[in-house]
């Protein structure tokens, strides 16, 4: 017992010192935590976002300074008003988008186009304007309610607040629905004109779609650029269909004009990311304060904006006071946000400059791992939100260019057929017909393939699986055209790989869509 007492006595004497040290450490920790809390709390509670860039406002003022006669949208807004209705008894769901000479509803399609003729003519004229010219963040220049009298449904520049600076990030583009509708109407007009033997009208519609596609990237956000690519692809696909369905419809001179239109349409470079970066910077300046040195922390207004964009309910006063500063700390500083943003877009630009078949997901995976790490500021999620769309946009642009160039090759083959009463029968004749090297297959970097037979020609790409199947169509015609990076192929399931088994047939199509949306085998009608 005495030995135990002797053993415990030093510990008993040491305990007050140990406890004092622990209490001192806890006190300093509390002071440090409190100081850290208030370091983020004071800016969070007291500062406001530092909005110094007026991207949307400056853009809108530039549009307002552009004469109305140089802008496409004033005409397109009138076309929108003039094309609100269609024969819902004949077409109960939507206006018709496609037809063919053997479609029972082709007469109804012609009547529909006649009822929209004023709108279609306005669209054609609008396509010749120098710029698109729709105000960002504003839907005030057209009132969309059907019951509003036509003369009250168009607004002027003077009635639009040019001083407003709406948020670019995730900004809706309400006019895109109208553009899609007009593009489909022009494509339908191509179908009817081809069936009636009016090749010049087909070419006028083709040119109008391609010119309008050039205008819609105003400004060049990813979504507007992808819309332009989709329009060009529809134009090329539809002309390629008319070419296959009505052999002899177009003269050599008309084929040359079509080739020139599609060649210009395919000449666009890579996707422009500058405005996408601006949209993210615009969000950042509405979230962070500015400490006077170009840096800052999250603000209450910024957090409320983020919760609104996420569709969540705003916090109450108590939650903002208690938790808000901790959230601000987790989100990091504006300089951390900007550094990550610049690295993402710099690497994106580097990837864009690579050939399509050389692109990988490694750069994307790198940033994804960084965002998901415990050390990353939560603000990096905002930057990364739009990143997955970037490689998809790159792939869509490359595929669109290849499809347009493939139809130009088909035009060369048709010109050869008119001159020799047959299609080219080998690569040498095909190259001679094109007058240049064949287009490059975006999937493997080789030339697109041609399958020759006695009286037929097939133009195709190896497709997503990178395997040349000799021009055999896949069971799912859309599967081979869906972009998959080469290193991702090994991770696909057998069912996914089997769906890709086949080639992407670029020309000719083997089916057409009728006005009711049903698909039917393409039936040729020889014109000459």
Coordinates of C-alpha atoms in Angstrom, one line a residue:
X1 CA 0.0 0.0 0.0
X2 CA 2.8 2.4 0.9
X3 CA 4.5 1.6 -2.5
X4 CA 1.2 2.4 -4.3
X5 CA 0.9 5.6 -2.4
X6 CA 4.5 6.6 -3.2
X7 CA 3.7 5.8 -6.9
X8 CA 0.5 7.9 -7.0
X9 CA 1.8 10.9 -5.1
X10 CA 3.9 12.3 -8.0
X11 CA 1.1 11.7 -10.4
X12 CA -1.2 13.6 -8.0
X13 CA 1.2 16.5 -7.8
X14 CA 1.6 16.5 -11.6
X15 CA -2.1 16.4 -12.5
X16 CA -2.8 20.1 -11.7
X17 CA 0.0 21.1 -14.1
X18 CA -1.3 18.8 -16.8
X19 CA -4.8 20.0 -16.3
X20 CA -3.6 23.6 -16.5
X21 CA -1.8 22.9 -19.7
X22 CA -4.8 21.2 -21.2
X23 CA -7.0 24.1 -20.2
X24 CA -4.5 26.5 -21.7
X25 CA -4.4 24.6 -24.9
X26 CA -8.2 24.4 -25.0
X27 CA -8.4 28.1 -24.3
X28 CA -6.0 29.0 -27.1
X29 CA -7.8 26.6 -29.4
X30 CA -11.1 28.3 -28.6
X31 CA -9.5 31.7 -29.2
X32 CA -8.1 30.5 -32.5
X33 CA -11.4 28.9 -33.6
X34 CA -13.3 32.0 -32.6
X35 CA -10.8 34.2 -34.5
X36 CA -11.1 32.0 -37.5
X37 CA -14.9 32.0 -37.3
X38 CA -15.0 35.7 -37.1
X39 CA -12.4 36.1 -39.9
X40 CA -15.0 34.5 -42.2
X41 CA -18.1 35.7 -40.3
X42 CA -17.4 39.4 -40.5
X43 CA -17.0 39.4 -44.3
X44 CA -19.8 37.0 -44.7
X45 CA -22.2 39.2 -42.6
X46 CA -21.0 42.6 -43.6
X47 CA -19.6 42.6 -47.2
X48 CA -21.4 42.5 -50.5
X49 CA -20.4 40.8 -53.8
X50 CA -18.0 42.9 -55.9
X51 CA -19.7 43.0 -59.3
X52 CA -17.2 44.8 -61.5
X53 CA -17.8 43.1 -64.9
X54 CA -21.0 43.7 -66.8
X55 CA -20.9 41.0 -69.4
X56 CA -24.6 40.9 -70.2
X57 CA -25.2 44.6 -70.0
X58 CA -22.2 45.4 -72.2
X59 CA -23.4 42.8 -74.7
X60 CA -26.9 44.2 -74.7
X61 CA -25.7 47.7 -75.2
X62 CA -23.7 46.6 -78.2
X63 CA -26.8 45.0 -79.7
X64 CA -28.8 48.1 -79.1
X65 CA -26.2 50.1 -81.0
X66 CA -26.5 47.7 -83.9
X67 CA -29.1 48.9 -86.4
X68 CA -32.2 46.8 -86.4
X69 CA -31.8 46.1 -90.2
X70 CA -28.4 44.5 -89.4
X71 CA -29.9 42.1 -86.8
X72 CA -31.7 38.8 -87.5
X73 CA -33.9 38.7 -84.4
X74 CA -36.3 41.6 -85.2
X75 CA -37.3 39.6 -88.3
X76 CA -37.3 36.2 -86.4
X77 CA -39.5 37.7 -83.6
X78 CA -42.0 38.7 -86.3
X79 CA -41.7 35.2 -87.7
X80 CA -42.4 33.7 -84.3
X81 CA -45.6 35.7 -84.0
X82 CA -46.6 34.5 -87.5
X83 CA -46.1 30.8 -86.8
X84 CA -47.8 30.1 -83.6
X85 CA -50.5 27.8 -85.0
X86 CA -50.9 24.8 -87.3
X87 CA -53.6 22.3 -88.3
X88 CA -53.9 20.3 -85.1
X89 CA -56.5 18.0 -86.7
X90 CA -54.0 16.9 -89.3
X91 CA -50.9 17.0 -87.0
X92 CA -52.3 16.7 -83.4
X93 CA -48.9 16.7 -81.6
X94 CA -46.5 19.0 -83.3
X95 CA -46.0 20.7 -86.7
X96 CA -44.6 18.2 -89.3
X97 CA -40.8 18.1 -89.6
X98 CA -40.2 15.6 -92.4
X99 CA -41.9 14.0 -95.4
X100 CA -41.2 12.2 -98.6
X101 CA -42.7 11.8 -102.1
X102 CA -44.6 8.7 -101.0
X103 CA -45.8 10.0 -97.7
X104 CA -49.7 10.2 -97.7
X105 CA -49.5 13.5 -95.8
X106 CA -47.2 15.3 -98.1
X107 CA -50.1 17.4 -99.4
X108 CA -50.9 18.4 -95.8
X109 CA -47.3 19.3 -95.3
X110 CA -47.4 21.6 -98.3
X111 CA -50.6 23.2 -97.0
X112 CA -48.9 23.7 -93.6
X113 CA -45.9 25.3 -95.2
X114 CA -48.2 27.6 -97.2
X115 CA -49.8 28.7 -94.0
X116 CA -46.4 29.5 -92.5
X117 CA -45.1 31.1 -95.8
X118 CA -44.8 34.6 -94.3
X119 CA -42.8 33.3 -91.4
X120 CA -40.5 31.2 -93.5
X121 CA -39.8 34.1 -95.9
X122 CA -38.9 36.2 -92.9
X123 CA -36.6 33.5 -91.6
X124 CA -34.8 33.3 -95.0
X125 CA -34.2 37.1 -95.0
X126 CA -33.1 37.1 -91.4
X127 CA -30.4 34.5 -92.2
X128 CA -28.7 37.0 -94.5
X129 CA -28.1 39.5 -91.6
X130 CA -24.7 40.2 -90.1
X131 CA -25.6 39.2 -86.6
X132 CA -28.3 37.5 -84.6
X133 CA -28.9 40.2 -82.0
X134 CA -31.1 38.8 -79.3
X135 CA -30.8 40.6 -75.9
X136 CA -29.3 38.4 -73.2
X137 CA -31.5 37.6 -70.3
X138 CA -34.5 39.3 -71.8
X139 CA -37.6 37.9 -73.2
X140 CA -39.3 41.3 -73.4
X141 CA -39.0 41.7 -77.1
X142 CA -41.6 39.1 -77.8
X143 CA -44.7 38.4 -75.8
X144 CA -45.5 34.7 -76.2
X145 CA -49.1 34.5 -75.1
X146 CA -51.3 33.4 -78.0
X147 CA -54.2 35.6 -76.9
X148 CA -52.2 38.8 -77.1
X149 CA -53.0 40.8 -80.3
X150 CA -50.2 40.5 -82.8
X151 CA -49.5 44.3 -82.9
X152 CA -48.9 44.2 -79.1
X153 CA -46.6 41.2 -79.1
X154 CA -43.5 42.9 -80.5
X155 CA -41.4 45.3 -78.4
X156 CA -38.7 47.8 -79.3
X157 CA -35.2 48.4 -77.9
X158 CA -36.4 51.4 -75.9
X159 CA -38.6 49.1 -73.8
X160 CA -35.7 46.9 -72.7
X161 CA -33.6 47.8 -69.7
X162 CA -30.1 48.0 -71.1
X163 CA -28.7 48.8 -67.7
X164 CA -29.7 45.5 -66.3
X165 CA -26.9 43.0 -65.9
X166 CA -28.5 39.5 -65.7
X167 CA -26.5 36.5 -64.6
X168 CA -24.9 34.7 -67.5
X169 CA -24.4 31.4 -65.6
X170 CA -27.2 28.9 -66.5
X171 CA -29.0 31.7 -68.4
X172 CA -32.0 30.4 -70.3
X173 CA -32.2 31.1 -74.0
X174 CA -35.9 31.2 -74.8
X175 CA -35.4 32.0 -78.4
X176 CA -33.8 28.6 -79.1
X177 CA -37.2 26.9 -79.4
X178 CA -38.2 29.2 -82.2
X179 CA -34.9 28.6 -84.0
X180 CA -35.4 24.8 -83.8
X181 CA -38.9 25.2 -85.1
X182 CA -37.8 27.4 -88.1
X183 CA -34.9 25.0 -88.9
X184 CA -37.3 22.1 -89.1
X185 CA -39.7 24.1 -91.2
X186 CA -37.0 24.9 -93.7
X187 CA -35.9 21.2 -93.7
X188 CA -39.6 20.2 -94.4
X189 CA -39.6 22.8 -97.2
X190 CA -36.6 21.0 -98.7
X191 CA -38.5 17.8 -98.6
X192 CA -41.6 19.2 -100.4
X193 CA -39.5 21.2 -102.9
X194 CA -37.5 18.0 -103.8
X195 CA -40.6 16.0 -104.2
X196 CA -42.0 18.6 -106.5
X197 CA -38.8 18.9 -108.6
X198 CA -37.7 22.3 -107.4
X199 CA -34.0 21.9 -106.8
X200 CA -33.2 25.7 -106.5
X201 CA -35.7 25.9 -103.6
X202 CA -33.9 23.0 -101.9
X203 CA -30.6 24.9 -102.2
X204 CA -32.1 28.1 -100.9
X205 CA -33.5 26.3 -97.8
X206 CA -30.1 24.6 -97.3
X207 CA -28.3 27.9 -97.5
X208 CA -30.8 29.6 -95.2
X209 CA -30.3 26.9 -92.5
X210 CA -26.5 27.1 -92.7
X211 CA -26.4 30.9 -92.6
X212 CA -28.8 31.0 -89.6
X213 CA -26.6 28.4 -87.9
X214 CA -23.7 30.8 -88.1
X215 CA -25.7 33.6 -86.5
X216 CA -27.1 31.8 -83.4
X217 CA -23.7 31.7 -81.6
X218 CA -24.2 35.3 -80.5
X219 CA -22.7 35.2 -78.0
X220 CA -20.8 31.9 -78.4
X221 CA -21.9 30.0 -75.3
X222 CA -21.5 26.2 -75.6
X223 CA -25.3 25.8 -75.8
X224 CA -25.6 28.2 -78.7
X225 CA -22.7 26.7 -80.6
X226 CA -24.1 23.2 -80.2
X227 CA -27.4 24.5 -81.5
X228 CA -25.6 25.8 -84.6
X229 CA -23.9 22.4 -85.1
X230 CA -27.2 20.6 -84.8
X231 CA -28.7 22.9 -87.4
X232 CA -25.8 22.3 -89.8
X233 CA -26.1 18.5 -89.3
X234 CA -29.8 18.6 -90.0
X235 CA -29.2 20.6 -93.1
X236 CA -26.5 18.1 -94.3
X237 CA -28.5 15.1 -93.4
X238 CA -31.6 16.4 -95.2
X239 CA -29.7 17.4 -98.4
X240 CA -28.0 14.0 -98.4
X241 CA -31.4 12.4 -98.2
X242 CA -32.8 14.4 -101.1
X243 CA -29.6 13.5 -103.1
X244 CA -30.2 9.8 -102.5
X245 CA -34.0 9.8 -102.9
X246 CA -34.1 11.9 -106.1
X247 CA -31.1 11.0 -108.2
X248 CA -30.8 13.4 -111.2
X249 CA -32.7 16.1 -109.4
X250 CA -29.7 18.5 -109.2
X251 CA -27.6 19.6 -112.2
X252 CA -23.8 19.8 -112.0
X253 CA -24.0 23.5 -111.3
X254 CA -26.5 23.0 -108.5
X255 CA -24.4 20.3 -107.0
X256 CA -21.4 22.6 -107.1
X257 CA -23.5 25.2 -105.2
X258 CA -24.6 22.7 -102.6
X259 CA -21.0 21.6 -102.1
X260 CA -19.8 25.2 -101.6
X261 CA -22.6 25.8 -99.0
X262 CA -21.7 22.7 -97.0
X263 CA -18.0 23.2 -97.3
X264 CA -18.3 26.7 -95.8
X265 CA -20.6 25.3 -93.1
X266 CA -18.0 22.7 -92.2
X267 CA -15.2 25.2 -91.9
X268 CA -15.8 26.2 -88.3
X269 CA -12.9 25.8 -85.9
X270 CA -13.0 24.4 -82.4
X271 CA -15.6 25.3 -79.8
X272 CA -15.1 28.7 -78.4
X273 CA -14.9 28.6 -74.6
X274 CA -14.3 32.3 -73.8
X275 CA -18.0 33.1 -73.0
X276 CA -18.4 29.9 -71.0
X277 CA -15.5 31.1 -68.9
X278 CA -17.1 34.6 -68.6
X279 CA -20.4 33.0 -67.4
X280 CA -18.5 31.3 -64.6
X281 CA -16.6 34.5 -63.7
X282 CA -19.9 36.3 -63.7
X283 CA -21.2 33.9 -61.1
X284 CA -18.1 34.2 -59.0
X285 CA -18.3 38.0 -58.8
X286 CA -21.9 37.7 -57.5
X287 CA -20.8 35.2 -54.8
X288 CA -17.5 36.6 -53.4
X289 CA -16.6 39.9 -51.8
X290 CA -13.5 41.8 -52.7
X291 CA -10.8 42.6 -50.1
X292 CA -9.3 45.3 -52.2
X293 CA -6.6 43.1 -53.6
X294 CA -8.7 41.1 -56.1
X295 CA -9.5 38.5 -53.5
X296 CA -12.5 37.9 -51.2
X297 CA -14.8 35.5 -49.4
X298 CA -18.3 34.2 -49.8
X299 CA -21.1 36.6 -48.9
X300 CA -24.7 36.1 -47.7
X301 CA -25.9 37.4 -51.0
X302 CA -23.7 34.9 -52.7
X303 CA -24.9 32.0 -50.7
X304 CA -28.5 32.9 -51.3
X305 CA -27.8 33.1 -55.0
X306 CA -26.3 29.6 -55.0
X307 CA -29.2 28.1 -53.1
X308 CA -31.6 29.7 -55.5
X309 CA -29.7 28.3 -58.5
X310 CA -29.8 24.9 -56.9
X311 CA -33.5 25.2 -56.4
X312 CA -33.2 25.0 -52.6
X313 CA -35.0 27.0 -49.9
X314 CA -33.0 29.9 -48.5
X315 CA -31.7 29.7 -45.0
X316 CA -33.3 31.4 -42.0
X317 CA -31.5 34.1 -40.0
X318 CA -30.3 31.8 -37.3
X319 CA -28.7 29.3 -39.8
X320 CA -27.0 32.1 -41.7
X321 CA -25.5 33.5 -38.4
X322 CA -24.3 30.2 -37.1
X323 CA -23.4 28.1 -40.1
X324 CA -22.9 30.6 -42.9
X325 CA -19.3 31.6 -41.9
X326 CA -18.3 27.9 -41.7
X327 CA -19.7 27.4 -45.2
X328 CA -17.8 30.5 -46.4
X329 CA -14.6 29.0 -45.0
X330 CA -15.3 25.7 -46.8
X331 CA -15.8 27.6 -50.1
X332 CA -12.4 29.2 -49.9
X333 CA -11.3 32.5 -51.4
X334 CA -11.9 34.1 -54.8
X335 CA -8.2 33.7 -55.7
X336 CA -8.5 29.9 -55.2
X337 CA -11.6 29.9 -57.4
X338 CA -9.9 31.9 -60.1
X339 CA -6.8 29.8 -60.1
X340 CA -8.8 26.6 -60.5
X341 CA -11.0 28.2 -63.2
X342 CA -7.9 29.3 -65.2
X343 CA -6.3 25.9 -65.0
X344 CA -9.5 24.1 -66.1
X345 CA -10.0 26.3 -69.2
X346 CA -6.3 26.3 -70.1
X347 CA -6.4 22.5 -70.1
X348 CA -9.7 22.5 -72.0
X349 CA -8.1 24.7 -74.7
X350 CA -5.1 22.4 -74.9
X351 CA -7.4 19.4 -75.4
X352 CA -9.5 21.2 -78.0
X353 CA -6.3 21.7 -80.1
X354 CA -5.7 17.9 -80.3
X355 CA -7.0 15.8 -83.1
X356 CA -10.4 14.2 -82.1
X357 CA -8.9 10.7 -82.1
X358 CA -6.1 11.8 -79.8
X359 CA -8.3 13.2 -77.1
X360 CA -8.7 11.4 -73.8
X361 CA -10.5 11.8 -70.5
X362 CA -7.3 12.0 -68.4
X363 CA -7.5 15.8 -68.1
X364 CA -11.1 15.6 -67.0
X365 CA -10.4 12.8 -64.6
X366 CA -7.6 14.8 -63.0
X367 CA -9.9 17.7 -62.2
X368 CA -12.7 15.4 -61.1
X369 CA -10.3 13.8 -58.5
X370 CA -9.2 17.2 -57.4
X371 CA -12.7 18.5 -56.9
X372 CA -13.6 15.4 -54.8
X373 CA -10.6 15.6 -52.6
X374 CA -11.0 16.8 -49.0
X375 CA -8.6 19.7 -49.5
X376 CA -10.4 21.3 -52.4
X377 CA -12.5 24.4 -51.8
X378 CA -16.2 23.7 -52.4
X379 CA -16.3 26.6 -54.9
X380 CA -14.4 24.3 -57.3
X381 CA -17.7 22.4 -57.8
X382 CA -19.1 25.5 -59.5
X383 CA -16.2 25.6 -62.0
X384 CA -16.4 21.8 -62.6
X385 CA -20.2 21.9 -63.1
X386 CA -19.9 22.8 -66.8
X387 CA -16.7 20.9 -67.5
X388 CA -18.3 17.5 -68.5
X389 CA -20.1 19.4 -71.2
X390 CA -16.9 20.6 -72.8
X391 CA -15.5 17.2 -74.2
X392 CA -19.1 16.4 -75.4
X393 CA -19.1 19.8 -77.3
X394 CA -15.7 19.0 -78.8
X395 CA -17.0 15.6 -80.0
X396 CA -20.2 17.1 -81.4
X397 CA -18.3 19.7 -83.3
X398 CA -15.9 17.2 -84.8
X399 CA -18.7 14.8 -85.7
X400 CA -20.7 17.6 -87.3
X401 CA -17.8 18.6 -89.5
X402 CA -17.2 15.0 -90.6
X403 CA -20.9 14.5 -91.5
X404 CA -21.0 17.7 -93.6
X405 CA -17.8 16.7 -95.4
X406 CA -19.2 13.3 -96.0
X407 CA -22.2 14.8 -97.8
X408 CA -19.8 16.9 -99.8
X409 CA -18.1 13.6 -100.9
X410 CA -21.6 12.2 -101.8
X411 CA -22.2 15.3 -103.9
X412 CA -18.9 14.6 -105.7
X413 CA -20.0 11.0 -106.3
X414 CA -23.3 12.2 -107.7
X415 CA -21.6 14.6 -110.0
X416 CA -19.4 11.7 -111.2
X417 CA -22.6 9.6 -111.7
X418 CA -24.1 12.3 -113.9
X419 CA -21.0 12.5 -116.1
X420 CA -20.3 8.7 -116.3
X421 CA -23.7 7.1 -115.7
X422 CA -22.4 5.3 -112.6
X423 CA -20.8 5.9 -109.2
X424 CA -17.1 5.7 -108.7
X425 CA -15.9 2.1 -108.3
X426 CA -12.7 2.5 -106.4
X427 CA -10.7 4.9 -104.2
X428 CA -8.8 6.4 -107.2
X429 CA -12.0 7.3 -109.0
X430 CA -13.5 8.6 -105.8
X431 CA -10.5 10.8 -105.0
X432 CA -10.6 12.1 -108.6
X433 CA -14.3 12.9 -108.2
X434 CA -13.7 14.9 -105.0
X435 CA -10.6 16.6 -106.3
X436 CA -8.9 16.3 -102.9
X437 CA -8.2 13.8 -100.2
X438 CA -11.2 12.2 -98.5
X439 CA -12.4 13.6 -95.2
X440 CA -10.8 12.3 -92.0
X441 CA -12.7 9.9 -89.8
X442 CA -12.8 11.5 -86.3
X443 CA -12.8 8.2 -84.6
X444 CA -9.4 6.8 -85.8
X445 CA -7.7 9.5 -87.9
X446 CA -7.8 7.6 -91.1
X447 CA -9.8 8.6 -94.2
X448 CA -13.5 7.9 -94.1
X449 CA -14.3 4.7 -95.8
X450 CA -16.1 3.9 -99.1
X451 CA -17.8 0.7 -100.1
X452 CA -18.1 0.3 -103.8
X453 CA -20.5 -1.9 -105.8
X454 CA -21.8 -2.1 -109.3
X455 CA -24.4 0.6 -108.9
X456 CA -24.1 1.8 -105.3
X457 CA -21.8 3.7 -103.1
X458 CA -21.7 3.7 -99.3
X459 CA -19.8 6.3 -97.3
X460 CA -19.1 5.4 -93.7
X461 CA -17.1 5.9 -90.5
X462 CA -15.8 3.1 -88.3
X463 CA -17.8 4.6 -85.5
X464 CA -17.4 4.5 -81.7
X465 CA -15.9 1.0 -81.6
X466 CA -13.1 1.9 -84.0
X467 CA -13.7 -1.3 -85.9
X468 CA -14.1 -1.3 -89.7
X469 CA -17.1 -3.6 -90.4
X470 CA -17.1 -3.0 -94.2
X471 CA -20.0 -0.5 -94.2
X472 CA -22.4 -2.8 -92.3
X473 CA -25.1 -0.9 -90.5
X474 CA -25.4 -1.4 -86.7
X475 CA -28.7 -2.7 -85.3
X476 CA -29.0 0.6 -83.4
X477 CA -28.0 3.2 -86.1
X478 CA -27.3 5.9 -83.4
X479 CA -25.0 3.8 -81.3
X480 CA -21.9 4.0 -83.5
X481 CA -22.1 7.8 -83.7
X482 CA -22.1 8.3 -79.9
X483 CA -18.7 9.6 -78.9
X484 CA -16.7 7.3 -76.5
X485 CA -13.1 7.9 -75.8
X486 CA -10.9 5.0 -76.9
X487 CA -9.7 4.2 -73.4
X488 CA -13.4 3.9 -72.2
X489 CA -14.2 1.1 -74.6
X490 CA -12.7 -1.5 -72.3
X491 CA -14.9 -0.4 -69.4
X492 CA -18.1 -0.9 -71.4
X493 CA -20.4 -3.9 -70.9
X494 CA -20.8 -6.5 -73.5
X495 CA -24.3 -5.3 -74.3
X496 CA -22.9 -1.7 -74.8
X497 CA -20.2 -3.0 -77.1
X498 CA -22.6 -5.2 -79.0
X499 CA -24.8 -2.2 -79.7
X500 CA -21.9 -0.4 -81.3
X501 CA -21.1 -3.4 -83.5
X502 CA -21.5 -1.9 -87.0
X503 CA -20.4 1.3 -88.8
X504 CA -21.8 4.8 -88.9
X505 CA -23.3 5.1 -92.3
X506 CA -22.8 8.7 -93.4
X507 CA -24.5 8.3 -96.8
X508 CA -26.9 7.2 -98.1
X509 CA -29.7 6.9 -95.6
X510 CA -31.8 3.8 -95.7
X511 CA -35.0 5.2 -94.3
X512 CA -37.0 8.4 -94.2
X513 CA -39.3 9.9 -91.6
X514 CA -42.9 10.7 -92.6
X515 CA -45.0 13.6 -91.3
X516 CA -46.5 11.5 -88.6
X517 CA -43.1 10.6 -87.2
X518 CA -43.0 7.0 -88.5
X519 CA -40.0 5.7 -90.2
X520 CA -40.1 4.0 -93.6
X521 CA -37.5 2.5 -96.1
X522 CA -36.2 5.2 -98.5
X523 CA -37.7 4.7 -101.9
X524 CA -35.9 6.2 -104.8
X525 CA -37.7 8.3 -107.4
X526 CA -35.6 8.9 -110.5
X527 CA -36.0 12.5 -111.7
X528 CA -34.0 12.4 -114.9

